[in-house]
PDB file of C-alpha atoms in Angstrom:
ATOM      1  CA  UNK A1187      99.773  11.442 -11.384  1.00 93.00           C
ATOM      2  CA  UNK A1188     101.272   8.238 -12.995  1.00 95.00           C
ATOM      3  CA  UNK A1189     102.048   6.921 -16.700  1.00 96.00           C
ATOM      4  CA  UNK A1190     100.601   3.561 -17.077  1.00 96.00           C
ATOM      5  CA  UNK A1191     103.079   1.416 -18.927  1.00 95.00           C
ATOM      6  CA  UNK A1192     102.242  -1.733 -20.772  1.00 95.00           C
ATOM      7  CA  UNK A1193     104.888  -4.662 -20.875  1.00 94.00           C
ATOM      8  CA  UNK A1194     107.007  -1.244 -20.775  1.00 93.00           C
ATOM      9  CA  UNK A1195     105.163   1.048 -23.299  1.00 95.00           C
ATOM     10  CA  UNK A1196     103.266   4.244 -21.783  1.00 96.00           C
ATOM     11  CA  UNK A1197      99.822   3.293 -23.178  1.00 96.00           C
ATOM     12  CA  UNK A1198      97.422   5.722 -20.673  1.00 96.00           C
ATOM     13  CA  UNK A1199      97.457   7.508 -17.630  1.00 97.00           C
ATOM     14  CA  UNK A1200      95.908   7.539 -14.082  1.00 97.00           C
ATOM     15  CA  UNK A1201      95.233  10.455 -11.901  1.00 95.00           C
ATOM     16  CA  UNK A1202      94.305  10.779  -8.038  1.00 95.00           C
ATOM     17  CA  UNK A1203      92.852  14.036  -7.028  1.00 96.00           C
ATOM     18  CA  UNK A1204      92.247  15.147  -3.406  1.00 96.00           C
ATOM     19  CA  UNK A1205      89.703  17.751  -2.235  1.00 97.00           C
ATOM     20  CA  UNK A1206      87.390  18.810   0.898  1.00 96.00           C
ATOM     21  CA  UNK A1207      83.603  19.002   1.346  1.00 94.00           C
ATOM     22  CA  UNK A1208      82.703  20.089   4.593  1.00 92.00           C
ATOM     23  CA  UNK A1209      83.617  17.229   6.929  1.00 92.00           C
ATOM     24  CA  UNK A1210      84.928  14.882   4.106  1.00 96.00           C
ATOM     25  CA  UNK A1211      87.315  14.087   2.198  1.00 97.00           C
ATOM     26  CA  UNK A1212      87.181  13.155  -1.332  1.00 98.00           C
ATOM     27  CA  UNK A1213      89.510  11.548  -3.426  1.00 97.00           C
ATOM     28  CA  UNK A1214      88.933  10.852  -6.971  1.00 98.00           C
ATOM     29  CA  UNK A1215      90.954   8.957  -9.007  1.00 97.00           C
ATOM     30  CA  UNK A1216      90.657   8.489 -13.293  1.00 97.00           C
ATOM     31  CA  UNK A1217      92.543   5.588 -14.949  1.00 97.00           C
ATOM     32  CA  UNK A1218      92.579   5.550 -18.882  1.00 96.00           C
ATOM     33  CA  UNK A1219      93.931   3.090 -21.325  1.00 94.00           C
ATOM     34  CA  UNK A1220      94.375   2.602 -24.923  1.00 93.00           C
ATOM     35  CA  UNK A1221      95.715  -0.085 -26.810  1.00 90.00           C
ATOM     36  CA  UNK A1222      97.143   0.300 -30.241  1.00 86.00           C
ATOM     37  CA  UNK A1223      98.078  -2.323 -32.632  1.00 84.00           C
ATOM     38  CA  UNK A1224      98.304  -0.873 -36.341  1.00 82.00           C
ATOM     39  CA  UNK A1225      97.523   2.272 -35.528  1.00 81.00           C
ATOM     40  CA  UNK A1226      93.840   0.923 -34.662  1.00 84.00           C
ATOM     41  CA  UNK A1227      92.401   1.035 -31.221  1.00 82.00           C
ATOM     42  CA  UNK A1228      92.899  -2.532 -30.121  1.00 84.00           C
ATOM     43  CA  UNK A1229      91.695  -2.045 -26.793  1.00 88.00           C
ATOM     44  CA  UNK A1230      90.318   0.963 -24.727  1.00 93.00           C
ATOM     45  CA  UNK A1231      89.853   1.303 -21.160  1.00 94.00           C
ATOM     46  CA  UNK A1232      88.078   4.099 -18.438  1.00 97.00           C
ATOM     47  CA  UNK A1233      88.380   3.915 -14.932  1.00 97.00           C
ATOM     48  CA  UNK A1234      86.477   6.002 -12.606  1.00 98.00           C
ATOM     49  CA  UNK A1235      85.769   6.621  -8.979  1.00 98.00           C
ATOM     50  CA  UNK A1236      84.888   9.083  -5.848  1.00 98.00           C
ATOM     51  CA  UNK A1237      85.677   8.086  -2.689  1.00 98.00           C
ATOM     52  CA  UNK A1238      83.806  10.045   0.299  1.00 97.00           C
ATOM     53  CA  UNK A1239      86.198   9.918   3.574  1.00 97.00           C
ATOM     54  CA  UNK A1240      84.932  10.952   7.295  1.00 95.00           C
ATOM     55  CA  UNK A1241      87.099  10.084  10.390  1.00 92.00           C
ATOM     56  CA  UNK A1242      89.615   7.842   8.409  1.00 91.00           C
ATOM     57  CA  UNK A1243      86.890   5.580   6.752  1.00 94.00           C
ATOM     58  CA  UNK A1244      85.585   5.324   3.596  1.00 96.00           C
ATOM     59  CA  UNK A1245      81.535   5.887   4.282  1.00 96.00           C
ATOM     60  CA  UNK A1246      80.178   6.564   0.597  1.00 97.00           C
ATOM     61  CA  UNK A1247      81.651   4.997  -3.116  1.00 97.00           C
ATOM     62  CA  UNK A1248      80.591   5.139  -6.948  1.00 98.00           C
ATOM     63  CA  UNK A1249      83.375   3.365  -9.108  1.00 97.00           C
ATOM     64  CA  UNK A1250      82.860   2.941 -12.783  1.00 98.00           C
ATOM     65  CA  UNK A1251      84.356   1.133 -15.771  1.00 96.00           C
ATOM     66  CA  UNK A1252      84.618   1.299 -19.314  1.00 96.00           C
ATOM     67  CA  UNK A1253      86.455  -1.800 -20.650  1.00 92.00           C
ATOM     68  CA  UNK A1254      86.097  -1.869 -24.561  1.00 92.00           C
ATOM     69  CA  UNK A1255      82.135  -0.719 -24.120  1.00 92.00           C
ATOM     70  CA  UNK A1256      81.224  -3.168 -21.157  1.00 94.00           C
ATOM     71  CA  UNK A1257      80.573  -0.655 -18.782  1.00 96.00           C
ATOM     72  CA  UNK A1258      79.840  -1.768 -14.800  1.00 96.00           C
ATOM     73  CA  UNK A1259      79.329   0.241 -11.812  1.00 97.00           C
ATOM     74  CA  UNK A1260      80.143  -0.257  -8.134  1.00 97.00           C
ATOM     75  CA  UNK A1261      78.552   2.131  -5.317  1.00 97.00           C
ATOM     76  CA  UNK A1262      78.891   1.622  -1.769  1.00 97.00           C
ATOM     77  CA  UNK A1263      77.502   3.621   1.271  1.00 97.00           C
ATOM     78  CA  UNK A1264      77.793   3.064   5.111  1.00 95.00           C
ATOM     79  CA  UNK A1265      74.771   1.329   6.683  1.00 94.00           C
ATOM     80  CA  UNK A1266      75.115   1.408  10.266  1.00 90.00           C
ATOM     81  CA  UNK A1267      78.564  -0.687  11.049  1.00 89.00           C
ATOM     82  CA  UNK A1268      79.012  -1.622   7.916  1.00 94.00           C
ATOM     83  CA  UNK A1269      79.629  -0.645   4.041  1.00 95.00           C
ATOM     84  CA  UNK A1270      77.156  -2.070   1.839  1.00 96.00           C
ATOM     85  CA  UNK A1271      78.627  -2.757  -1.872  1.00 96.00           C
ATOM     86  CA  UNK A1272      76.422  -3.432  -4.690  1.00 96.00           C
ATOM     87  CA  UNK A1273      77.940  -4.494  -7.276  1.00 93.00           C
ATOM     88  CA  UNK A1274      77.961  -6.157 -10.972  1.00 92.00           C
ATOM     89  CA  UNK A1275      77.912  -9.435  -8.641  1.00 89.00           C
ATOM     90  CA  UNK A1276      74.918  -8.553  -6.679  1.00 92.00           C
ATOM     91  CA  UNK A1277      75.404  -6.956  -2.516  1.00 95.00           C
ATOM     92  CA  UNK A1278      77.544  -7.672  -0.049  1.00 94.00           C
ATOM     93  CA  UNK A1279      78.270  -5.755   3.233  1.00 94.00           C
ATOM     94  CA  UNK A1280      81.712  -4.791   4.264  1.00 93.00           C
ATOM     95  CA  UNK A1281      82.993  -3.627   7.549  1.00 90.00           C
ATOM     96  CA  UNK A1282      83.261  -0.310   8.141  1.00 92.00           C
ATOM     97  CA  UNK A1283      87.205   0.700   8.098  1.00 91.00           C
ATOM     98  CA  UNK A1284      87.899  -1.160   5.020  1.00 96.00           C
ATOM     99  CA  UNK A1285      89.977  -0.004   2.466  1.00 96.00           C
ATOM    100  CA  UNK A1286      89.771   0.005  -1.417  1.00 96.00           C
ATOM    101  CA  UNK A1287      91.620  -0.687  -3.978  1.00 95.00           C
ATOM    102  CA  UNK A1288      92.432   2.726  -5.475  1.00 95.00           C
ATOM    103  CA  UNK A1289      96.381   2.021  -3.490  1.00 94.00           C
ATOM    104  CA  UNK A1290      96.442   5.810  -2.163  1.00 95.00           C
ATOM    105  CA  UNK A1291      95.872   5.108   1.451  1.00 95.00           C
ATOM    106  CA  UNK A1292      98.945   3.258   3.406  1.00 94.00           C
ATOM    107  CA  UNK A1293      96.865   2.080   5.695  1.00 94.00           C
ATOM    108  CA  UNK A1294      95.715  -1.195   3.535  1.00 96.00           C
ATOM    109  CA  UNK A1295      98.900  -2.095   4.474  1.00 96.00           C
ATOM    110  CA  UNK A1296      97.465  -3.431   7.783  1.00 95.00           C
ATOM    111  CA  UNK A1297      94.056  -5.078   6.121  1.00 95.00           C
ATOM    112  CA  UNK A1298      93.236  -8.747   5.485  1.00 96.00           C
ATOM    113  CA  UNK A1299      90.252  -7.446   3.309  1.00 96.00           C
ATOM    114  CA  UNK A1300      89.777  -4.964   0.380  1.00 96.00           C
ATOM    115  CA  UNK A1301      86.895  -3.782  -1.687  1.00 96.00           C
ATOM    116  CA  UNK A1302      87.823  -4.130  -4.989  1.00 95.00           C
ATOM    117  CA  UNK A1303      86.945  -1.242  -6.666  1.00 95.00           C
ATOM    118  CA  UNK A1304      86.670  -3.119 -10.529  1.00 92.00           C
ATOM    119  CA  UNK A1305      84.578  -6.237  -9.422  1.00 93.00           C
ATOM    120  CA  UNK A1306      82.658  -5.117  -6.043  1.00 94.00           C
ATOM    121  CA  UNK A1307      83.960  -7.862  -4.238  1.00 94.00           C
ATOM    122  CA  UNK A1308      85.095  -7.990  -1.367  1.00 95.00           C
ATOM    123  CA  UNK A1309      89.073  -9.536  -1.455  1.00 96.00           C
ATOM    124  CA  UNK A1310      91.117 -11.664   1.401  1.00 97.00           C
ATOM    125  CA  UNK A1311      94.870 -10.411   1.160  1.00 97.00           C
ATOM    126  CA  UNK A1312      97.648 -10.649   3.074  1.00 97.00           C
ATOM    127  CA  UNK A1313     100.320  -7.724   2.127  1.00 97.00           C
ATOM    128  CA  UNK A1314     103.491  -8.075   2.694  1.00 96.00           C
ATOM    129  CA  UNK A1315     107.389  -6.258   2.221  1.00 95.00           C
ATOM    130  CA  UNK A1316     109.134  -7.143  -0.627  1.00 93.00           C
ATOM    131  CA  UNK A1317     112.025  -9.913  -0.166  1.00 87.00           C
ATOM    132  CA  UNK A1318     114.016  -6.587  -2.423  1.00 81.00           C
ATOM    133  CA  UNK A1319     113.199  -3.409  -3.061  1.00 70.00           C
ATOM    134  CA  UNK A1320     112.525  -3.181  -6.862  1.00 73.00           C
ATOM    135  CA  UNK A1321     112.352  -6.883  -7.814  1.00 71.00           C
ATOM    136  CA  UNK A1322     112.298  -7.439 -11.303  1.00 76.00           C
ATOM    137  CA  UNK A1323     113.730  -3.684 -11.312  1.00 77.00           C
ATOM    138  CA  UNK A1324     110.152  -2.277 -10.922  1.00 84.00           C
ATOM    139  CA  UNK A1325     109.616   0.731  -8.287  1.00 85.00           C
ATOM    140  CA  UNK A1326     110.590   4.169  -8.031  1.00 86.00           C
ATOM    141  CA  UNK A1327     114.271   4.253  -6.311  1.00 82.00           C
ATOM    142  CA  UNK A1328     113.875   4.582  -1.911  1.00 82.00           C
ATOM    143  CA  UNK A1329     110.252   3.469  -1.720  1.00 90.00           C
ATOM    144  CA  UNK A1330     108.994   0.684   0.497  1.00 93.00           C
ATOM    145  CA  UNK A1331     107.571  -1.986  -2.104  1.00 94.00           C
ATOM    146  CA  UNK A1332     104.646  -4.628  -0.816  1.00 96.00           C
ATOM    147  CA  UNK A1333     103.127  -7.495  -2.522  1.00 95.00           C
ATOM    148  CA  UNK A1334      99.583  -8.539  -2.359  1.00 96.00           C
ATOM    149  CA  UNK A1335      98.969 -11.980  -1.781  1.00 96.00           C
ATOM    150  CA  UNK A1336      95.395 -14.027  -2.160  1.00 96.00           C
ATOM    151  CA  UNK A1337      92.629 -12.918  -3.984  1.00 96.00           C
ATOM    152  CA  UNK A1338      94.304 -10.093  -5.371  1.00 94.00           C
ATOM    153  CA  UNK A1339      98.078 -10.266  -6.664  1.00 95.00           C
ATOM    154  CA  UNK A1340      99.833  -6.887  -7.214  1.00 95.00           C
ATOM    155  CA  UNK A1341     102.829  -4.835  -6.018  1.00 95.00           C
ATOM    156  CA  UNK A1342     102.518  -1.461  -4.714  1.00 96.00           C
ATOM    157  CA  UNK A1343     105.480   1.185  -3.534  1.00 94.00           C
ATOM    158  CA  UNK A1344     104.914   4.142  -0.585  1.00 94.00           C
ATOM    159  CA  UNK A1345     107.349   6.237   0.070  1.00 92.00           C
ATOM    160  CA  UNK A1346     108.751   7.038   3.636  1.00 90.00           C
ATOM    161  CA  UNK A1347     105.758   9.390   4.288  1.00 91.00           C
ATOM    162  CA  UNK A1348     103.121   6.620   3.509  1.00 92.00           C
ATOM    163  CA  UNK A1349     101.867   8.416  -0.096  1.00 93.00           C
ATOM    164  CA  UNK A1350     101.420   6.173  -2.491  1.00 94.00           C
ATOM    165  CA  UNK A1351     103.797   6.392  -5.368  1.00 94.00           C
ATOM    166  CA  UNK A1352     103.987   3.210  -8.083  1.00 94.00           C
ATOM    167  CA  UNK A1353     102.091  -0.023  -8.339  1.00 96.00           C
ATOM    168  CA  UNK A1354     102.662  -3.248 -10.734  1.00 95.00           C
ATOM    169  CA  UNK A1355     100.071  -6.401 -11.757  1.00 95.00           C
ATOM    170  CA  UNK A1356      99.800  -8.859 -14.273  1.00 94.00           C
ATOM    171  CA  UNK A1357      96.852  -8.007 -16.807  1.00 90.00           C
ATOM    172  CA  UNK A1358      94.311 -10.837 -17.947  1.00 87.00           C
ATOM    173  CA  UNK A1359      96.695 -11.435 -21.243  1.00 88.00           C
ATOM    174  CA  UNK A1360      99.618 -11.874 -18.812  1.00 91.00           C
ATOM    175  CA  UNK A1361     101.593  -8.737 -19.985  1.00 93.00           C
ATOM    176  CA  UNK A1362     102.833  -6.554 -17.047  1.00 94.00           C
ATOM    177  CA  UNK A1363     101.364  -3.295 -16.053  1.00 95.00           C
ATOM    178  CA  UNK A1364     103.207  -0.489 -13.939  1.00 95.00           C
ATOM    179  CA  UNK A1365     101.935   2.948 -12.845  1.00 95.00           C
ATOM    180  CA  UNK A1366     105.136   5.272 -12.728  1.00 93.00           C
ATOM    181  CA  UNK A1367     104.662   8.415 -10.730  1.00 91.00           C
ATOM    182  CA  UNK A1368     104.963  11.665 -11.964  1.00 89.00           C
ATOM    183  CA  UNK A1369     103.594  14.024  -9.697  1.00 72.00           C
ATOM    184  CA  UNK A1370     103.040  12.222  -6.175  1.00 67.00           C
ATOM    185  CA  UNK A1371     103.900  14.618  -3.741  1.00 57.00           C
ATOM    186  CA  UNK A1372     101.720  17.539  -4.191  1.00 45.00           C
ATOM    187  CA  UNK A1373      98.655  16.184  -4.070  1.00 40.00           C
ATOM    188  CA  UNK A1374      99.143  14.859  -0.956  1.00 42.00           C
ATOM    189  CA  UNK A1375     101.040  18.076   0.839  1.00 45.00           C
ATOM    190  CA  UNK A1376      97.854  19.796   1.719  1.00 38.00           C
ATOM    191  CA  UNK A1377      95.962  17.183   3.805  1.00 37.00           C
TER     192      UNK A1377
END
């Protein structure tokens, strides 16, 4: 569970939940966001998606968004050796083994590609370890912080056991965004 700040203001909340179904798992994770200025709802936001796991690799995914009433979707499903994406930008195919963009699984660490999970693309990164810690005194203390470079710019913190537990990014309107855990470990403990 994390607080979503806004240029330092908690203004929603996101939430990654972990289950099994037979030989999968599932992981479902709910973002929501709401602006205020005046007491009036400047800006709301809804964030949705399931992620079906099998043998490390993400096989089946629905991912939907709700930004101020434009709503998209984004489903992808393994197709032989690959994951097709369809997408508010039409299909593309994916190799199998490729991670999204919902941060929980370490393993992106390694990738040169992500699906992104908002647009259905498919994004060239390189990740790598923060020159510092907490630059720009972001982070929760002793976590391992990594920077995402190329298509998709963020920073995202794991601690020593590889759960995910903050995250940072620039919105559109260039104020900063940050995901502060609150509850990271349990989730995680049973799988």
């Amino acid at each position: 569970e994390f607080d979503v700040l806004r240029n330092g203001k908690r203004v929603g909340q996101h939430v990654t939940r972990f289950s099994r179904d037979g030989g999968y798992l599932v992981v479902e994770s709910e973002m929501t966001l709401r602006i205020r200025l005046l007491f009036i709802d400047a800006y709301r936001y809804r964030y949705a998606a399931t992620e079906r796991w099998c043998d490390g690799r993400l096989v089946d995914l629905e991912a939907r968004v709700d930004a101020n009433g434009d709503r998209s979707t984004i489903a992808a499903q393994a197709r032989g050796d690959a994951l097709e994406v369809v997408g508010p930008h039409g299909t593309v195919a994916a190799p199998l083994g490729v991670f999204s963009t919902n941060h929980w699984h370490a393993g992106v660490l390694d990738a040169e590609t992500v699906l992104n999970t908002l647009t259905g693309r498919i994004n060239q990164v390189r990740i790598e370890a923060c020159a510092t810690p907490h630059p720009d005194g972001e982070g929760p203390p002793q976590a391992r912080c990594f920077d995402y470079h190329g298509d998709l710019r963020a920073r995202v913190w794991y601690d020593d056991a590889g759960r995910w537990v903050g995250l940072a990014f620039d919105g559109e309107d260039g104020s900063r965004f940050e995901y502060r855990c609150r509850n990271c470990a349990s989730a995680h403990e049973a799988f």
